[in-house]
Each structure stands twice: as structure tokens, then as C-alpha cells.
PDB file of C-alpha atoms and ligand atoms in Angstrom:
ATOM      1  CA  MET A   1      -8.919  19.009  -7.451  1.00 94.00           C
ATOM      2  CA  HIS A   2     -10.662  20.494  -4.411  1.00 96.00           C
ATOM      3  CA  LEU A   3      -8.778  23.255  -2.651  1.00 96.00           C
ATOM      4  CA  GLU A   4      -8.807  21.433   0.719  1.00 95.00           C
ATOM      5  CA  LEU A   5      -6.941  18.533  -0.869  1.00 96.00           C
ATOM      6  CA  ILE A   6      -4.439  20.758  -2.641  1.00 97.00           C
ATOM      7  CA  LYS A   7      -3.745  22.561   0.643  1.00 96.00           C
ATOM      8  CA  LEU A   8      -3.298  19.288   2.481  1.00 96.00           C
ATOM      9  CA  GLU A   9      -0.928  17.898  -0.120  1.00 96.00           C
ATOM     10  CA  LYS A  10       1.181  21.057   0.107  1.00 96.00           C
ATOM     11  CA  THR A  11       2.109  20.010   3.667  1.00 96.00           C
ATOM     12  CA  PHE A  12       3.536  16.699   2.417  1.00 97.00           C
ATOM     13  CA  LYS A  13       7.251  15.944   2.087  1.00 97.00           C
ATOM     14  CA  PRO A  14       8.674  14.808  -1.250  1.00 97.00           C
ATOM     15  CA  SER A  15       8.999  11.095  -1.951  1.00 98.00           C
ATOM     16  CA  ILE A  16      12.671  10.947  -2.899  1.00 98.00           C
ATOM     17  CA  LEU A  17      14.677   8.132  -4.469  1.00 98.00           C
ATOM     18  CA  THR A  18      17.282   6.703  -2.078  1.00 98.00           C
ATOM     19  CA  LYS A  19      20.081   4.807  -3.803  1.00 98.00           C
ATOM     20  CA  ILE A  20      21.230   1.782  -1.834  1.00 98.00           C
ATOM     21  CA  ASP A  21      24.981   1.384  -1.425  1.00 97.00           C
ATOM     22  CA  ASP A  22      25.735  -2.216  -0.654  1.00 97.00           C
ATOM     23  CA  PRO A  23      28.746  -4.359  -1.646  1.00 97.00           C
ATOM     24  CA  LEU A  24      26.350  -7.240  -2.324  1.00 97.00           C
ATOM     25  CA  LEU A  25      24.587  -5.188  -5.007  1.00 98.00           C
ATOM     26  CA  ASP A  26      27.977  -4.341  -6.556  1.00 98.00           C
ATOM     27  CA  GLN A  27      28.938  -8.000  -6.546  1.00 98.00           C
ATOM     28  CA  TYR A  28      25.863  -8.897  -8.616  1.00 98.00           C
ATOM     29  CA  GLN A  29      26.052  -5.632 -10.621  1.00 98.00           C
ATOM     30  CA  ILE A  30      22.569  -4.564  -9.618  1.00 98.00           C
ATOM     31  CA  LYS A  31      21.536  -0.985  -8.953  1.00 98.00           C
ATOM     32  CA  LEU A  32      18.749  -0.478  -6.433  1.00 98.00           C
ATOM     33  CA  TRP A  33      16.788   2.620  -5.476  1.00 98.00           C
ATOM     34  CA  ILE A  34      13.984   2.901  -2.961  1.00 98.00           C
ATOM     35  CA  LYS A  35      11.124   5.235  -3.867  1.00 98.00           C
ATOM     36  CA  ARG A  36      10.382   6.744  -0.473  1.00 98.00           C
ATOM     37  CA  ASP A  37       6.617   7.098  -0.292  1.00 98.00           C
ATOM     38  CA  ASP A  38       7.073   6.404   3.425  1.00 97.00           C
ATOM     39  CA  LEU A  39       8.353   9.981   3.726  1.00 97.00           C
ATOM     40  CA  LEU A  40       5.239  11.659   2.285  1.00 97.00           C
ATOM     41  CA  HIS A  41       3.446  12.122   5.576  1.00 96.00           C
ATOM     42  CA  PRO A  42       3.910  10.647   9.074  1.00 91.00           C
ATOM     43  CA  ILE A  43       0.334   9.310   9.144  1.00 91.00           C
ATOM     44  CA  ILE A  44      -1.257   9.370   5.684  1.00 91.00           C
ATOM     45  CA  SER A  45       1.773   7.512   4.466  1.00 83.00           C
ATOM     46  CA  GLY A  46       2.721   5.832   1.281  1.00 92.00           C
ATOM     47  CA  ASN A  47       0.419   4.221  -1.163  1.00 97.00           C
ATOM     48  CA  LYS A  48      -2.645   4.917   0.970  1.00 97.00           C
ATOM     49  CA  TRP A  49      -2.449   8.605   0.131  1.00 97.00           C
ATOM     50  CA  ARG A  50      -1.789   7.830  -3.525  1.00 98.00           C
ATOM     51  CA  LYS A  51      -4.876   5.620  -3.627  1.00 98.00           C
ATOM     52  CA  LEU A  52      -7.130   7.965  -1.619  1.00 98.00           C
ATOM     53  CA  LYS A  53      -6.347  11.268  -3.270  1.00 97.00           C
ATOM     54  CA  TYR A  54      -8.677  11.184  -6.281  1.00 98.00           C
ATOM     55  CA  THR A  55     -11.270   9.106  -4.464  1.00 98.00           C
ATOM     56  CA  LEU A  56     -11.537  11.814  -1.801  1.00 98.00           C
ATOM     57  CA  ASP A  57     -11.775  14.419  -4.528  1.00 98.00           C
ATOM     58  CA  HIS A  58     -14.638  12.470  -6.080  1.00 98.00           C
ATOM     59  CA  ALA A  59     -16.379  12.060  -2.713  1.00 98.00           C
ATOM     60  CA  LEU A  60     -16.196  15.836  -2.167  1.00 98.00           C
ATOM     61  CA  SER A  61     -17.585  16.458  -5.651  1.00 98.00           C
ATOM     62  CA  GLU A  62     -20.447  14.119  -4.857  1.00 98.00           C
ATOM     63  CA  GLY A  63     -21.238  16.141  -1.735  1.00 98.00           C
ATOM     64  CA  ALA A  64     -20.457  13.261   0.625  1.00 98.00           C
ATOM     65  CA  ASP A  65     -20.248  14.045   4.345  1.00 98.00           C
ATOM     66  CA  THR A  66     -19.465  10.517   5.584  1.00 98.00           C
ATOM     67  CA  LEU A  67     -16.945   8.029   4.244  1.00 98.00           C
ATOM     68  CA  ILE A  68     -17.367   4.330   5.043  1.00 98.00           C
ATOM     69  CA  SER A  69     -14.767   1.657   4.514  1.00 98.00           C
ATOM     70  CA  MET A  70     -13.452  -1.653   5.823  1.00 98.00           C
ATOM     71  CA  GLY A  71     -10.189  -3.043   7.187  1.00 98.00           C
ATOM     72  CA  GLY A  72      -8.418  -5.117   9.810  1.00 96.00           C
ATOM     73  CA  ALA A  73      -7.390  -4.116  13.333  1.00 96.00           C
ATOM     74  CA  TYR A  74      -4.034  -2.801  12.042  1.00 94.00           C
ATOM     75  CA  SER A  75      -5.337  -1.402   8.754  1.00 96.00           C
ATOM     76  CA  ASN A  76      -3.125   1.243   7.178  1.00 96.00           C
ATOM     77  CA  HIS A  77      -6.020   2.115   4.885  1.00 97.00           C
ATOM     78  CA  LEU A  78      -8.491   2.905   7.699  1.00 98.00           C
ATOM     79  CA  HIS A  79      -5.725   4.750   9.537  1.00 97.00           C
ATOM     80  CA  ALA A  80      -5.010   7.038   6.582  1.00 97.00           C
ATOM     81  CA  LEU A  81      -8.710   7.435   5.806  1.00 98.00           C
ATOM     82  CA  ALA A  82      -9.697   8.413   9.351  1.00 98.00           C
ATOM     83  CA  TYR A  83      -6.899  10.946   9.660  1.00 98.00           C
ATOM     84  CA  VAL A  84      -7.328  12.593   6.277  1.00 97.00           C
ATOM     85  CA  SER A  85     -11.128  12.696   6.599  1.00 98.00           C
ATOM     86  CA  LYS A  86     -10.841  14.456   9.940  1.00 97.00           C
ATOM     87  CA  ALA A  87      -8.533  16.995   8.310  1.00 96.00           C
ATOM     88  CA  LEU A  88     -11.142  17.523   5.577  1.00 96.00           C
ATOM     89  CA  GLY A  89     -14.051  17.759   8.015  1.00 97.00           C
ATOM     90  CA  LEU A  90     -15.658  14.509   6.844  1.00 98.00           C
ATOM     91  CA  LYS A  91     -17.174  11.876   9.130  1.00 98.00           C
ATOM     92  CA  THR A  92     -16.000   8.268   8.892  1.00 98.00           C
ATOM     93  CA  ILE A  93     -17.300   4.805   9.709  1.00 98.00           C
ATOM     94  CA  GLY A  94     -14.916   1.845   9.806  1.00 98.00           C
ATOM     95  CA  LEU A  95     -16.162  -1.726   9.392  1.00 98.00           C
ATOM     96  CA  VAL A  96     -13.492  -3.666  11.250  1.00 98.00           C
ATOM     97  CA  ARG A  97     -12.801  -7.358  10.678  1.00 98.00           C
ATOM     98  CA  GLY A  98     -13.452  -9.664  13.634  1.00 97.00           C
ATOM     99  CA  GLU A  99     -14.717  -9.241  17.174  1.00 96.00           C
ATOM    100  CA  GLN A 100     -14.063  -6.124  19.174  1.00 96.00           C
ATOM    101  CA  PRO A 101     -10.860  -6.777  21.146  1.00 94.00           C
ATOM    102  CA  GLU A 102     -10.865  -6.145  24.898  1.00 95.00           C
ATOM    103  CA  THR A 103      -8.252  -3.476  24.477  1.00 96.00           C
ATOM    104  CA  LEU A 104      -8.158  -1.675  21.177  1.00 96.00           C
ATOM    105  CA  THR A 105      -5.029  -2.044  19.047  1.00 95.00           C
ATOM    106  CA  PRO A 106      -2.979   1.180  18.727  1.00 95.00           C
ATOM    107  CA  THR A 107      -4.381   1.553  15.206  1.00 96.00           C
ATOM    108  CA  LEU A 108      -7.993   1.192  16.351  1.00 97.00           C
ATOM    109  CA  SER A 109      -7.561   3.630  19.188  1.00 97.00           C
ATOM    110  CA  ASP A 110      -6.108   6.182  16.745  1.00 97.00           C
ATOM    111  CA  LEU A 111      -9.160   5.661  14.546  1.00 98.00           C
ATOM    112  CA  GLN A 112     -11.450   6.284  17.478  1.00 98.00           C
ATOM    113  CA  ASN A 113      -9.510   9.366  18.567  1.00 98.00           C
ATOM    114  CA  TRP A 114      -9.895  10.795  15.084  1.00 98.00           C
ATOM    115  CA  GLY A 115     -13.659  10.328  15.294  1.00 98.00           C
ATOM    116  CA  MET A 116     -14.115   7.208  13.214  1.00 98.00           C
ATOM    117  CA  VAL A 117     -17.154   5.194  14.307  1.00 98.00           C
ATOM    118  CA  LEU A 118     -15.997   1.577  14.585  1.00 98.00           C
ATOM    119  CA  LYS A 119     -18.350  -1.296  13.775  1.00 98.00           C
ATOM    120  CA  PHE A 120     -16.980  -4.780  14.234  1.00 98.00           C
ATOM    121  CA  VAL A 121     -18.130  -7.366  11.708  1.00 98.00           C
ATOM    122  CA  SER A 122     -17.671 -11.140  11.742  1.00 98.00           C
ATOM    123  CA  ARG A 123     -15.050 -12.641   9.465  1.00 97.00           C
ATOM    124  CA  PHE A 124     -17.856 -14.141   7.406  1.00 98.00           C
ATOM    125  CA  ASP A 125     -19.669 -10.830   6.912  1.00 98.00           C
ATOM    126  CA  TYR A 126     -16.360  -9.117   6.271  1.00 98.00           C
ATOM    127  CA  ARG A 127     -15.698 -11.416   3.335  1.00 97.00           C
ATOM    128  CA  LEU A 128     -19.157 -10.623   1.941  1.00 98.00           C
ATOM    129  CA  LEU A 129     -18.386  -6.900   2.060  1.00 98.00           C
ATOM    130  CA  ARG A 130     -15.634  -7.455  -0.502  1.00 96.00           C
ATOM    131  CA  GLN A 131     -18.227  -7.797  -3.281  1.00 96.00           C
ATOM    132  CA  TYR A 132     -19.175  -4.107  -3.019  1.00 97.00           C
ATOM    133  CA  LYS A 133     -16.754  -2.174  -5.197  1.00 95.00           C
ATOM    134  CA  GLY A 134     -18.571   0.989  -6.339  1.00 97.00           C
ATOM    135  CA  CYS A 135     -18.978   4.068  -4.138  1.00 98.00           C
ATOM    136  CA  TYR A 136     -22.757   3.565  -3.773  1.00 98.00           C
ATOM    137  CA  ASP A 137     -22.774  -0.247  -3.774  1.00 98.00           C
ATOM    138  CA  LEU A 138     -22.924  -0.873  -0.013  1.00 98.00           C
ATOM    139  CA  PRO A 139     -26.489  -1.889   0.933  1.00 98.00           C
ATOM    140  CA  GLY A 140     -28.223   0.514   3.320  1.00 97.00           C
ATOM    141  CA  LEU A 141     -26.084   3.503   2.410  1.00 98.00           C
ATOM    142  CA  LYS A 142     -27.751   6.783   3.452  1.00 98.00           C
ATOM    143  CA  PRO A 143     -27.728  10.006   1.426  1.00 98.00           C
ATOM    144  CA  ARG A 144     -24.308  11.735   1.518  1.00 98.00           C
ATOM    145  CA  GLN A 145     -22.607   8.506   2.589  1.00 98.00           C
ATOM    146  CA  TYR A 146     -19.823   7.265   0.318  1.00 98.00           C
ATOM    147  CA  TRP A 147     -18.347   3.762   0.276  1.00 98.00           C
ATOM    148  CA  LEU A 148     -14.699   2.831  -0.296  1.00 98.00           C
ATOM    149  CA  PRO A 149     -13.886  -0.858  -0.875  1.00 98.00           C
ATOM    150  CA  GLU A 150     -11.153  -2.686   1.069  1.00 97.00           C
ATOM    151  CA  GLY A 151      -7.805  -0.956   0.729  1.00 96.00           C
ATOM    152  CA  GLY A 152      -9.432   1.799  -1.339  1.00 96.00           C
ATOM    153  CA  ALA A 153      -8.963  -0.468  -4.340  1.00 95.00           C
ATOM    154  CA  GLN A 154     -10.961   0.914  -7.255  1.00 92.00           C
ATOM    155  CA  ALA A 155     -10.391   2.650 -10.576  1.00 95.00           C
ATOM    156  CA  LEU A 156      -9.781   6.161  -9.163  1.00 97.00           C
ATOM    157  CA  ALA A 157      -6.958   4.808  -6.990  1.00 97.00           C
ATOM    158  CA  LEU A 158      -4.878   4.099 -10.083  1.00 98.00           C
ATOM    159  CA  LYS A 159      -4.773   7.755 -11.048  1.00 97.00           C
ATOM    160  CA  GLY A 160      -3.036   8.718  -7.809  1.00 98.00           C
ATOM    161  CA  VAL A 161      -0.601   5.801  -7.990  1.00 98.00           C
ATOM    162  CA  ALA A 162       0.352   6.858 -11.516  1.00 98.00           C
ATOM    163  CA  GLU A 163       1.756  10.075 -10.051  1.00 98.00           C
ATOM    164  CA  LEU A 164       4.415   8.186  -8.118  1.00 98.00           C
ATOM    165  CA  VAL A 165       5.642   6.613 -11.345  1.00 98.00           C
ATOM    166  CA  ASN A 166       5.806  10.021 -13.039  1.00 98.00           C
ATOM    167  CA  GLU A 167       8.004  11.336 -10.229  1.00 98.00           C
ATOM    168  CA  ILE A 168      10.778   8.815 -10.973  1.00 98.00           C
ATOM    169  CA  ASP A 169      13.610  10.683 -12.689  1.00 97.00           C
ATOM    170  CA  VAL A 170      16.238   7.964 -13.205  1.00 98.00           C
ATOM    171  CA  ALA A 171      16.318   5.303 -15.921  1.00 98.00           C
ATOM    172  CA  TYR A 172      15.285   1.847 -14.657  1.00 98.00           C
ATOM    173  CA  ASP A 173      14.430  -1.638 -15.868  1.00 98.00           C
ATOM    174  CA  ILE A 174      12.327  -3.146 -13.089  1.00 98.00           C
ATOM    175  CA  LEU A 175       9.808  -1.652 -10.681  1.00 98.00           C
ATOM    176  CA  CYS A 176       8.926  -3.636  -7.543  1.00 98.00           C
ATOM    177  CA  VAL A 177       5.974  -3.117  -5.210  1.00 98.00           C
ATOM    178  CA  PRO A 178       4.341  -5.120  -2.408  1.00 98.00           C
ATOM    179  CA  CYS A 179       0.713  -6.255  -2.955  1.00 98.00           C
ATOM    180  CA  GLY A 180      -2.324  -6.522  -0.739  1.00 97.00           C
ATOM    181  CA  THR A 181      -5.328  -5.835  -2.962  1.00 97.00           C
ATOM    182  CA  GLY A 182      -3.092  -5.177  -5.975  1.00 98.00           C
ATOM    183  CA  ALA A 183      -4.486  -1.689  -6.668  1.00 98.00           C
ATOM    184  CA  THR A 184      -1.088  -0.042  -6.251  1.00 98.00           C
ATOM    185  CA  LEU A 185       0.445  -2.622  -8.568  1.00 98.00           C
ATOM    186  CA  ALA A 186      -2.276  -1.978 -11.155  1.00 98.00           C
ATOM    187  CA  GLY A 187      -1.678   1.781 -11.060  1.00 98.00           C
ATOM    188  CA  ILE A 188       2.024   1.229 -11.613  1.00 98.00           C
ATOM    189  CA  ILE A 189       1.576  -1.254 -14.465  1.00 98.00           C
ATOM    190  CA  ASP A 190      -0.716   1.206 -16.195  1.00 97.00           C
ATOM    191  CA  MET A 191       1.839   4.028 -16.060  1.00 97.00           C
ATOM    192  CA  VAL A 192       5.366   2.598 -16.489  1.00 97.00           C
ATOM    193  CA  PRO A 193       7.163   2.899 -19.840  1.00 95.00           C
ATOM    194  CA  ASP A 194       6.712  -0.191 -22.069  1.00 93.00           C
ATOM    195  CA  GLN A 195      10.249  -1.513 -21.620  1.00 96.00           C
ATOM    196  CA  VAL A 196       9.970  -1.639 -17.787  1.00 98.00           C
ATOM    197  CA  SER A 197       8.872  -4.863 -16.112  1.00 98.00           C
ATOM    198  CA  VAL A 198       6.793  -4.630 -12.968  1.00 98.00           C
ATOM    199  CA  MET A 199       7.042  -7.161 -10.144  1.00 98.00           C
ATOM    200  CA  GLY A 200       4.434  -7.392  -7.401  1.00 98.00           C
ATOM    201  CA  PHE A 201       5.191  -9.272  -4.180  1.00 98.00           C
ATOM    202  CA  ALA A 202       2.142 -10.810  -2.513  1.00 98.00           C
ATOM    203  CA  ALA A 203       1.897 -10.166   1.239  1.00 98.00           C
ATOM    204  CA  LEU A 204      -0.749 -12.894   1.584  1.00 97.00           C
ATOM    205  CA  LYS A 205      -0.730 -16.633   1.223  1.00 97.00           C
ATOM    206  CA  ASN A 206      -2.956 -18.161  -1.511  1.00 97.00           C
ATOM    207  CA  ALA A 207      -2.945 -14.848  -3.334  1.00 97.00           C
ATOM    208  CA  GLU A 208      -3.737 -16.342  -6.760  1.00 96.00           C
ATOM    209  CA  PHE A 209      -6.866 -14.145  -6.829  1.00 95.00           C
ATOM    210  CA  LEU A 210      -4.543 -11.175  -7.277  1.00 97.00           C
ATOM    211  CA  GLN A 211      -3.877 -12.047 -10.907  1.00 97.00           C
ATOM    212  CA  THR A 212      -7.519 -11.571 -11.937  1.00 97.00           C
ATOM    213  CA  ASP A 213      -8.134  -8.709  -9.494  1.00 96.00           C
ATOM    214  CA  VAL A 214      -5.256  -6.741 -11.005  1.00 97.00           C
ATOM    215  CA  GLU A 215      -6.379  -7.588 -14.541  1.00 97.00           C
ATOM    216  CA  SER A 216      -9.872  -6.309 -13.788  1.00 95.00           C
ATOM    217  CA  LEU A 217      -8.516  -3.054 -12.339  1.00 96.00           C
ATOM    218  CA  LEU A 218      -6.357  -2.408 -15.405  1.00 97.00           C
ATOM    219  CA  PRO A 219      -8.030  -0.233 -18.044  1.00 95.00           C
ATOM    220  CA  ARG A 220      -6.297  -2.195 -20.844  1.00 95.00           C
ATOM    221  CA  PRO A 221      -4.548  -5.576 -21.142  1.00 96.00           C
ATOM    222  CA  CYS A 222      -0.831  -5.402 -20.224  1.00 96.00           C
ATOM    223  CA  SER A 223       1.825  -8.104 -20.271  1.00 96.00           C
ATOM    224  CA  ASN A 224       4.818  -6.409 -18.659  1.00 96.00           C
ATOM    225  CA  TRP A 225       4.091  -7.624 -15.137  1.00 98.00           C
ATOM    226  CA  GLN A 226       4.074 -10.608 -12.798  1.00 98.00           C
ATOM    227  CA  ILE A 227       3.230 -11.318  -9.176  1.00 98.00           C
ATOM    228  CA  ASN A 228       5.686 -13.258  -7.056  1.00 98.00           C
ATOM    229  CA  MET A 229       3.867 -15.395  -4.464  1.00 98.00           C
ATOM    230  CA  ASP A 230       6.930 -16.964  -2.832  1.00 98.00           C
ATOM    231  CA  TYR A 231       7.696 -14.498  -0.054  1.00 98.00           C
ATOM    232  CA  HIS A 232       4.586 -14.311   2.156  1.00 98.00           C
ATOM    233  CA  PHE A 233       6.423 -15.968   5.091  1.00 98.00           C
ATOM    234  CA  GLY A 234       3.453 -18.140   6.025  1.00 98.00           C
ATOM    235  CA  GLY A 235       0.689 -15.603   5.461  1.00 97.00           C
ATOM    236  CA  PHE A 236      -0.487 -12.043   5.959  1.00 96.00           C
ATOM    237  CA  ALA A 237       1.364 -10.337   8.834  1.00 94.00           C
ATOM    238  CA  LYS A 238       3.207 -13.582   9.639  1.00 96.00           C
ATOM    239  CA  THR A 239       6.914 -13.148  10.219  1.00 96.00           C
ATOM    240  CA  SER A 240       9.996 -15.185  10.924  1.00 97.00           C
ATOM    241  CA  ALA A 241      13.183 -14.587  12.884  1.00 97.00           C
ATOM    242  CA  GLU A 242      15.036 -14.558   9.578  1.00 98.00           C
ATOM    243  CA  LEU A 243      12.810 -11.810   8.174  1.00 98.00           C
ATOM    244  CA  MET A 244      13.096  -9.701  11.337  1.00 97.00           C
ATOM    245  CA  THR A 245      16.898 -10.073  11.376  1.00 98.00           C
ATOM    246  CA  PHE A 246      17.097  -9.166   7.693  1.00 98.00           C
ATOM    247  CA  MET A 247      14.982  -6.058   8.284  1.00 98.00           C
ATOM    248  CA  ALA A 248      17.019  -4.929  11.278  1.00 97.00           C
ATOM    249  CA  ASP A 249      20.204  -5.367   9.276  1.00 98.00           C
ATOM    250  CA  PHE A 250      18.812  -3.437   6.290  1.00 98.00           C
ATOM    251  CA  GLU A 251      17.566  -0.619   8.539  1.00 97.00           C
ATOM    252  CA  PHE A 252      20.952  -0.422  10.221  1.00 97.00           C
ATOM    253  CA  LYS A 253      22.856  -0.335   6.928  1.00 97.00           C
ATOM    254  CA  THR A 254      20.603   2.118   5.092  1.00 98.00           C
ATOM    255  CA  GLY A 255      18.720   4.080   7.737  1.00 97.00           C
ATOM    256  CA  ILE A 256      15.469   3.200   5.944  1.00 98.00           C
ATOM    257  CA  PRO A 257      12.772   1.850   8.292  1.00 97.00           C
ATOM    258  CA  LEU A 258      10.746  -1.145   7.050  1.00 97.00           C
ATOM    259  CA  GLU A 259       7.675  -2.914   8.406  1.00 96.00           C
ATOM    260  CA  PRO A 260       7.235  -6.693   8.287  1.00 97.00           C
ATOM    261  CA  VAL A 261       3.826  -6.913   6.578  1.00 97.00           C
ATOM    262  CA  TYR A 262       4.643  -5.489   3.152  1.00 97.00           C
ATOM    263  CA  THR A 263       7.903  -3.626   2.593  1.00 98.00           C
ATOM    264  CA  GLY A 264      10.132  -5.906   4.699  1.00 98.00           C
ATOM    265  CA  LYS A 265       8.987  -8.975   2.769  1.00 98.00           C
ATOM    266  CA  MET A 266       9.480  -7.255  -0.575  1.00 98.00           C
ATOM    267  CA  ILE A 267      13.021  -6.060   0.184  1.00 98.00           C
ATOM    268  CA  TYR A 268      13.898  -9.488   1.563  1.00 98.00           C
ATOM    269  CA  ALA A 269      12.548 -11.013  -1.657  1.00 98.00           C
ATOM    270  CA  ILE A 270      14.528  -8.649  -3.890  1.00 98.00           C
ATOM    271  CA  TYR A 271      17.778  -9.447  -2.081  1.00 98.00           C
ATOM    272  CA  ASN A 272      17.017 -13.150  -2.170  1.00 98.00           C
ATOM    273  CA  LEU A 273      16.258 -13.059  -5.897  1.00 98.00           C
ATOM    274  CA  ILE A 274      19.469 -11.112  -6.527  1.00 98.00           C
ATOM    275  CA  THR A 275      21.546 -13.847  -4.895  1.00 98.00           C
ATOM    276  CA  LYS A 276      19.666 -16.400  -7.030  1.00 98.00           C
ATOM    277  CA  HIS A 277      20.755 -14.507 -10.183  1.00 97.00           C
ATOM    278  CA  THR A 278      17.142 -13.732 -11.112  1.00 97.00           C
ATOM    279  CA  PHE A 279      18.151 -10.301 -12.319  1.00 98.00           C
ATOM    280  CA  LYS A 280      20.670  -9.712 -15.086  1.00 97.00           C
ATOM    281  CA  PRO A 281      23.931  -7.886 -14.337  1.00 98.00           C
ATOM    282  CA  GLY A 282      23.494  -4.200 -15.061  1.00 98.00           C
ATOM    283  CA  GLN A 283      19.784  -4.141 -14.286  1.00 98.00           C
ATOM    284  CA  ARG A 284      18.393  -1.159 -12.429  1.00 98.00           C
ATOM    285  CA  ILE A 285      15.642  -1.821  -9.919  1.00 98.00           C
ATOM    286  CA  ILE A 286      13.322   0.609  -8.179  1.00 98.00           C
ATOM    287  CA  ALA A 287      11.434  -0.701  -5.147  1.00 98.00           C
ATOM    288  CA  VAL A 288       8.493   1.344  -3.911  1.00 98.00           C
ATOM    289  CA  HIS A 289       8.466   1.871  -0.146  1.00 98.00           C
ATOM    290  CA  THR A 290       4.707   1.942   0.350  1.00 98.00           C
ATOM    291  CA  GLY A 291       4.949   3.277   3.913  1.00 97.00           C
ATOM    292  CA  GLY A 292       2.693   1.639   6.479  1.00 95.00           C
ATOM    293  CA  LEU A 293       5.135   2.079   9.338  1.00 94.00           C
ATOM    294  CA  GLN A 294       2.310   2.650  11.848  1.00 90.00           C
ATOM    295  CA  GLY A 295       1.359  -1.002  11.422  1.00 86.00           C
ATOM    296  CA  LYS A 296       4.708  -1.909  12.931  1.00 88.00           C
ATOM    297  CA  ARG A 297       3.202  -1.230  16.358  1.00 87.00           C
ATOM    298  CA  GLY A 298       1.507  -4.605  16.112  1.00 80.00           C
ATOM    299  CA  PHE A 299       4.904  -6.313  16.244  1.00 82.00           C
ATOM    300  CA  ASN A 300       6.474  -4.701  19.314  1.00 60.00           C
ATOM    301  CA  ALA A 301       5.056  -7.214  21.759  1.00 43.00           C
TER     302      ALA A 301
HETATM  303  C1  PLP B 401      -1.960  -1.345   1.947  1.00 68.35           C
HETATM  304  C2  PLP B 401      -0.500  -1.515   1.746  1.00 68.35           C
HETATM  305  C3  PLP B 401       0.019  -2.205   0.644  1.00 68.35           C
HETATM  306  C4  PLP B 401      -0.854  -2.918  -0.336  1.00 68.35           C
HETATM  307  O1  PLP B 401      -1.394  -2.068  -1.301  1.00 68.35           O
HETATM  308  P1  PLP B 401      -2.459  -2.622  -2.337  1.00 68.35           P
HETATM  309  O2  PLP B 401      -2.734  -1.467  -3.225  1.00 68.35           O
HETATM  310  O3  PLP B 401      -3.666  -3.010  -1.537  1.00 68.35           O
HETATM  311  O4  PLP B 401      -1.881  -3.790  -3.033  1.00 68.35           O
HETATM  312  C5  PLP B 401       1.388  -2.263   0.505  1.00 68.35           C
HETATM  313  N1  PLP B 401       2.200  -1.687   1.405  1.00 68.35           N
HETATM  314  C6  PLP B 401       1.746  -1.028   2.480  1.00 68.35           C
HETATM  315  C7  PLP B 401       2.708  -0.465   3.437  1.00 68.35           C
HETATM  316  C8  PLP B 401       0.380  -0.913   2.679  1.00 68.35           C
HETATM  317  O5  PLP B 401      -0.076  -0.264   3.765  1.00 68.35           O
END
């Protein structure tokens, strides 16, 4: 790995396992740990660093000086990419979904402050951009420009995600993770021991596409996984009073901050499934906190 990346990673905090003490878990004889990727770095948090690490290394090897990617107005991926690229001395261009808002979202203004050039693209054109997966696939790419697909979801992302699985030093039966593009899920499926089942929780409505997307990211066929589509709360970034109350209660009890787009929905789902006896007594669950707390700023209003 390039020295700049090794140096940067040295400044990161460890992603510990936090065991959750909760009488409800005792009642159903379930053990639950949270894998705290939210603690890695205040900005390049969670799974975005895991997914970017080896992609950035590849971009540096290729001699890239500009990284181009796509995301929404609250994108954790663009946020991590802009910050880390600035730290590495790389230029960035962000293709942002939808019209330019009159006042930039906190995420977009961070991107701009870190030197990312923002180009707003219509929802229609944004969808078309999803077909370009490879680092040189984007039409019109100039020399030394390097393309990252939405969410940084491509084969190299899996290698970084695998590292989070290797850090887990307790025995467990089930590994849970929230899903957007499914790249983090794919990296986990590829690395867990055979006897572990992996559960993804879709953050989007109509996320059936995830099944084939994850299959195509996996380097080999695997059967130890499933994606739960029942806890999207009406769609991507949609919330409910019940979800917000649950999150506030969980944060109060455990001191672990959640955000409502991904991690809040997953933890809600796990608790809900526990009370529905979906898990067997004695089962040990690890839920990956994928970070993304900056995106919470979209929900303060
Ligand atoms: C981007 C993101 C995800 C989704 O990751 P995918 O690899 O795209 O499935 C989950 N949680 C958080 C906090 C994220 O920012």
C-alpha cells in the first residue's frame, strides 16, 4: 500500500466491539455486539473508508490526480472521498444527484470547502451514470482522471471490508449490516467463516436489485446470506416517529450514536426480529455500525 495511505490510517482509532447490556436481550437469550466502525475517524467514517482504501491505493498506482464519483446531497461516500482525497493531495469532482439547491446542504458545503468540484446532474442522467462500474468507464474521462461508481461499490472495495471481519475476535453466529449498494455486505459475505450467516438490511424501498448486485460483486457463489427488505420505513432516508424514538432510547441506554438512514433502521430491525423470536436462544449477533453520522445533519430541521 502507498505510504500516504499507511500514514493516514495510522491516525485512525480502532473499531472496537461494544457489547450491549440490555435486559431485553437477556430475556430472549441473545448476545449482541456492535462493531464500531463509526469510531474509525470523525469524517472518513465507517464502511466508506473500508471501501475506499484499496481503491485509492489503486488510483495512486495508476498515477491518477483527479478522482470523480457520484452521490446524493447528503452522500457519506462523497464526503469521505472529498476529505481523504484532499489529505492525499488529489483533486475531486462530485456528480451530485438533482438540481443545485439554493443553499447547499451541510454535506455539500463540506465537499466544496475540501475542494471538490460539484456538478449537479438530473435524476435521469444520474441513473444512467450507474452503468459505469470500472475506473475508466465514464465517458469523456481525461488522462489521470479516475472514476469511482456510486458508493465506491466495485471489486476492490471488498478487500477493505474483509479487514473489518478479520478484526472480530469473539465467536458469533450472525453478522448484520445495513445495505445501500450492497458492496459492504458482499465484502462481509466473502470473508466470514462458513458457519456464520450474514443478514443485510436494505435502506431503500424496492431494493430487490440488491440480490443480483451483491451476487455479481461476489467472487464466488455463496449461500450463507440474505437481505431483509422489511425495514426501510417508507424509503431511503425516510423516517418515522417510532424509529426516531427507538434511536433516541438506544443512544441513551448505550451511549452509541446512530443515524436514521442506515444504522438506526438496522438496529431497530434487529430488536424487532428478536422480539419476534427470529433468532434462536443462545445466538450471538454482531451488528456493524457503518458510521455515516455526518448524514444526521439532514435530520435536525
Ligand atoms: C454508504 C453507507 C452504507 C451502505 O453501504 P453499501 O456498501 O453501499 O451497501 C451503510 N451505512 C452507512 C452509514 C453508509 O454511509
